[in-house]
XYZ file of C-alpha atoms in Angstrom:
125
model
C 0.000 0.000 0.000
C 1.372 3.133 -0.798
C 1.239 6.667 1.403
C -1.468 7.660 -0.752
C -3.801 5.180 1.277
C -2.453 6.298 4.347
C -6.025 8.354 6.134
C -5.350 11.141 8.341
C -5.757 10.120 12.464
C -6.560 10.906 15.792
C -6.052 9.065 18.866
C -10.338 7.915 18.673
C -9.367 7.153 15.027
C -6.562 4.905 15.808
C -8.640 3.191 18.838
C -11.800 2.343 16.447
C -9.216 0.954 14.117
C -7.591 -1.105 16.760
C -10.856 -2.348 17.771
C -9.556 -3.758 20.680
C -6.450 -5.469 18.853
C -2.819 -4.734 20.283
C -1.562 -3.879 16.364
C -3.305 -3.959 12.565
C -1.026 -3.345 9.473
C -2.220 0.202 7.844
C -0.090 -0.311 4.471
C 3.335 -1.025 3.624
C 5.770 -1.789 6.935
C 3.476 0.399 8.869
C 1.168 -0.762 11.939
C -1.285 0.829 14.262
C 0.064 -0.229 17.715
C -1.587 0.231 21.404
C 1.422 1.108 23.748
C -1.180 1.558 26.304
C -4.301 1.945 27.814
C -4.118 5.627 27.280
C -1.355 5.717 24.255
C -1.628 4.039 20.544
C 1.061 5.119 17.827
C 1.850 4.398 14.354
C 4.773 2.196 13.719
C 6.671 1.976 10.058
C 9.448 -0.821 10.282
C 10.634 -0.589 13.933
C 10.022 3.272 14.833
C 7.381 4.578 16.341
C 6.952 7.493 14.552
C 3.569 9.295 15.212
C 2.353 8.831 18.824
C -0.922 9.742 20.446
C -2.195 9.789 23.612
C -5.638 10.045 24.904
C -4.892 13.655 26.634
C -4.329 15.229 22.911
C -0.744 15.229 22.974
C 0.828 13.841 19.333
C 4.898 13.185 19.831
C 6.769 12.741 16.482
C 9.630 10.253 16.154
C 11.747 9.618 13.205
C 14.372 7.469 14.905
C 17.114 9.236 13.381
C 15.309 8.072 9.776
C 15.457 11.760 7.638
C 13.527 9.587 4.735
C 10.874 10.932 2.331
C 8.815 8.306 3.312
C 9.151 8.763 6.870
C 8.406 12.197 6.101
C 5.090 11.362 4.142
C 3.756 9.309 6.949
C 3.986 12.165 9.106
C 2.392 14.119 6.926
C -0.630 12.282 6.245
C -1.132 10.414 9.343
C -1.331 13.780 11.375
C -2.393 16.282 8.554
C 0.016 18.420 10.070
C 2.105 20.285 7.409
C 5.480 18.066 7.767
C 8.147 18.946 5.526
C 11.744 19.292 4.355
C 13.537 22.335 2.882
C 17.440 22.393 2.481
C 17.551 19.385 4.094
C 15.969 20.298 7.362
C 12.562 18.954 8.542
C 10.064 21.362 9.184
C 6.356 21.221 10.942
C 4.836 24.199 10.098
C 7.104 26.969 10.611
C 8.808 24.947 13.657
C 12.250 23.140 13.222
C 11.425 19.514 13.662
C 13.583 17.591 16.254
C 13.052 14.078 17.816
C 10.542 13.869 20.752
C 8.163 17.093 19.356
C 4.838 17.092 21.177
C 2.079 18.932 19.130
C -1.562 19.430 19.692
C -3.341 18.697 16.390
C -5.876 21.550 14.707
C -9.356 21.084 16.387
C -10.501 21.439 12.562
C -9.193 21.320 8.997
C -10.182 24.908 9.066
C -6.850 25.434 11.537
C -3.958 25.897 9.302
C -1.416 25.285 12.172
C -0.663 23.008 14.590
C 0.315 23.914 18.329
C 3.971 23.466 19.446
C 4.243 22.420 22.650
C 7.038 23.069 25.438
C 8.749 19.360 25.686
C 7.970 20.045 29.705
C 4.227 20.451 28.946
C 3.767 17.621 27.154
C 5.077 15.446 30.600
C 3.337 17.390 32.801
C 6.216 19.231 34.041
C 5.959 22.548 32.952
């Protein structure tokens, strides 16, 4: 399956696909996974790369992986504007680094997603 097949999720999306399962195969080396009871993520080979959790908070992952396709899956898992420009990784007009927490747009009528402090997103800040 290519990326093209790849639907846009949310953390109820990933849970009705799950449908009580611990993993199902979305397309090509790529799994929905439940961590938790309160945390699923998106898996392609042996990264987790998108992960939600039930509080709204989305971390990003590449595992050190700067691929297109990792890229892609980003992209159209979250709907979040993930991308790559002189080499460097991008969501929206943040820098992308390993370990981002962002809150996704309440509506495709939100052009941006929320950064959030790395301290927020465990309950530190």
């Amino acid at each position: 399956m290519s990326n093209l097949k790849l639907d846009k999720h949310t953390y109820a999306s990933l849970c009705a696909l799950l449908d009580g399962r611990d993993e199902v195969k979305m397309c090509y080396m790529t799994w929905a996974i439940r961590l938790d009871a309160t945390t699923v993520a998106i898996r392609y080979h042996h990264t987790n790369i998108i992960t939600y959790t039930d509080d709204g908070h989305v971390y990003l992952n590449n595992g050190g992986w700067y691929t297109r396709t990792t890229l892609f899956r980003m992209a159209r898992a979250t709907g979040l504007p993930v991308r790559q420009k002189d080499w460097t990784w991008y969501v929206g007009d943040e820098e992308y680094y390993n370990g981002m927490c962002v809150a996704l747009p309440e509506s495709d009528d939100t052009p941006k997603p929320t950064l959030i402090p790395a301290l927020d997103c465990y309950g530190i800040g």
